[in-house]
XYZ file of C-alpha atoms in Angstrom:
146
model
C 215.218 12.812 111.603
C 213.481 10.880 108.826
C 211.004 9.517 111.385
C 210.588 12.909 113.093
C 209.781 14.606 109.777
C 207.704 11.734 108.300
C 204.154 12.888 109.063
C 202.591 14.653 106.029
C 200.480 16.736 108.463
C 203.691 18.482 109.520
C 203.752 20.250 106.137
C 200.230 21.708 106.288
C 201.513 25.222 106.958
C 205.126 25.083 105.780
C 204.550 23.253 102.503
C 206.541 20.413 101.055
C 206.467 16.720 101.766
C 208.289 14.381 104.138
C 211.901 13.935 103.004
C 213.408 10.571 102.205
C 216.625 9.454 103.874
C 218.572 10.300 100.704
C 216.988 13.765 100.528
C 217.814 14.463 104.179
C 221.407 13.336 103.697
C 221.736 15.676 100.725
C 220.112 18.558 102.635
C 222.247 18.076 105.740
C 225.432 17.760 103.690
C 224.593 21.097 102.038
C 223.802 22.727 105.400
C 227.028 21.508 107.010
C 229.008 22.908 104.073
C 227.525 26.312 104.836
C 226.102 29.074 102.733
C 227.733 29.669 99.358
C 227.234 33.382 100.085
C 229.990 34.548 102.435
C 227.667 37.355 103.612
C 225.405 34.889 105.392
C 225.868 32.159 107.936
C 223.660 29.091 108.292
C 223.164 27.790 111.821
C 221.253 24.530 112.298
C 220.592 22.349 115.325
C 218.628 19.210 116.012
C 216.333 19.597 119.010
C 216.763 16.650 121.367
C 214.701 15.698 124.365
C 216.127 14.912 127.740
C 217.149 12.520 129.161
C 217.335 10.080 126.233
C 218.614 12.462 123.533
C 215.947 11.462 121.021
C 215.599 13.906 118.124
C 212.277 15.774 118.156
C 212.830 18.560 115.615
C 215.125 21.282 114.321
C 215.821 24.948 114.899
C 217.775 27.151 112.533
C 218.949 30.664 111.847
C 220.290 32.418 108.784
C 222.466 35.305 109.945
C 223.099 38.248 107.601
C 223.938 41.962 107.604
C 227.358 41.511 109.193
C 225.870 39.412 111.969
C 223.196 41.896 113.010
C 220.102 40.206 111.502
C 218.811 36.638 111.672
C 215.828 34.812 110.267
C 214.867 31.877 112.436
C 212.670 28.816 112.030
C 211.703 25.725 113.986
C 210.083 22.409 113.149
C 208.995 19.834 115.715
C 207.668 16.424 114.723
C 203.931 15.985 115.241
C 204.466 13.277 117.875
C 206.385 15.809 119.997
C 204.280 18.936 119.506
C 202.553 20.590 122.443
C 205.314 19.584 124.867
C 207.305 22.823 124.866
C 210.191 21.701 122.649
C 209.691 24.381 119.978
C 209.241 27.113 122.587
C 212.357 26.098 124.507
C 214.458 25.782 121.360
C 213.258 29.046 119.790
C 213.729 30.988 123.027
C 217.214 29.514 123.491
C 218.091 30.410 119.908
C 216.883 34.008 120.323
C 218.914 34.312 123.530
C 221.978 32.795 121.884
C 221.717 35.148 118.899
C 221.143 38.134 121.187
C 224.287 37.250 123.098
C 226.235 37.416 119.838
C 225.042 40.887 118.903
C 222.209 40.004 116.539
C 219.856 42.985 116.772
C 217.020 41.985 114.453
C 215.459 38.532 114.710
C 212.665 37.600 112.322
C 210.428 34.556 111.966
C 207.914 33.844 109.199
C 204.693 32.326 110.563
C 201.643 31.242 108.569
C 198.735 33.409 109.772
C 196.622 30.332 110.600
C 199.368 28.488 112.487
C 198.390 29.459 116.018
C 200.852 27.059 117.669
C 203.799 28.562 115.807
C 202.573 32.067 116.562
C 202.529 31.139 120.250
C 206.113 29.849 119.973
C 207.205 33.105 118.328
C 205.523 35.152 121.047
C 207.061 33.096 123.853
C 210.469 33.474 122.208
C 210.140 37.258 122.507
C 208.947 38.105 119.006
C 205.794 39.955 118.118
C 203.701 40.093 114.960
C 204.082 42.870 112.444
C 201.733 44.063 109.721
C 204.189 42.756 107.119
C 203.775 39.554 105.136
C 206.218 37.653 102.971
C 204.946 34.907 100.673
C 201.713 34.682 102.676
C 203.425 34.438 106.056
C 203.279 37.082 108.761
C 206.659 38.428 109.831
C 207.311 38.250 113.555
C 210.167 40.364 114.900
C 211.879 40.488 118.238
C 209.871 43.092 120.168
C 212.807 45.455 120.714
C 213.153 45.849 116.951
C 209.550 46.667 116.089
C 208.699 50.369 116.064
C 205.911 51.310 118.479
């Protein structure tokens, strides 16, 4: 994952800088341990391409509200963008969460990040008029009032 997340351009919209191996080990150790808040569950996967299993990115969800709400995110390394990995992973995650009774699914997308907005749309989310920390909130269409 260090190589997948190494390109500084990857952080143009999400902020931050490429993590070192030590930083990733610390982050992944914390994620595997789970949330310190027993009212939320952290779910994290590495996106792998077929057939070789090479890591291309991550997808994650933070589930709250007794399992009825999730905030999701995806990151795909720049070398693997535009190949459908984020769309496939985000759509699979939304379907997986839906199958477990999660009713509200939210993603935060920078308003200028058209590729991520397209991923959100293809995963069944739609934009709202709400913003959080400069990012537009996208919500699964069934949960957005008409």
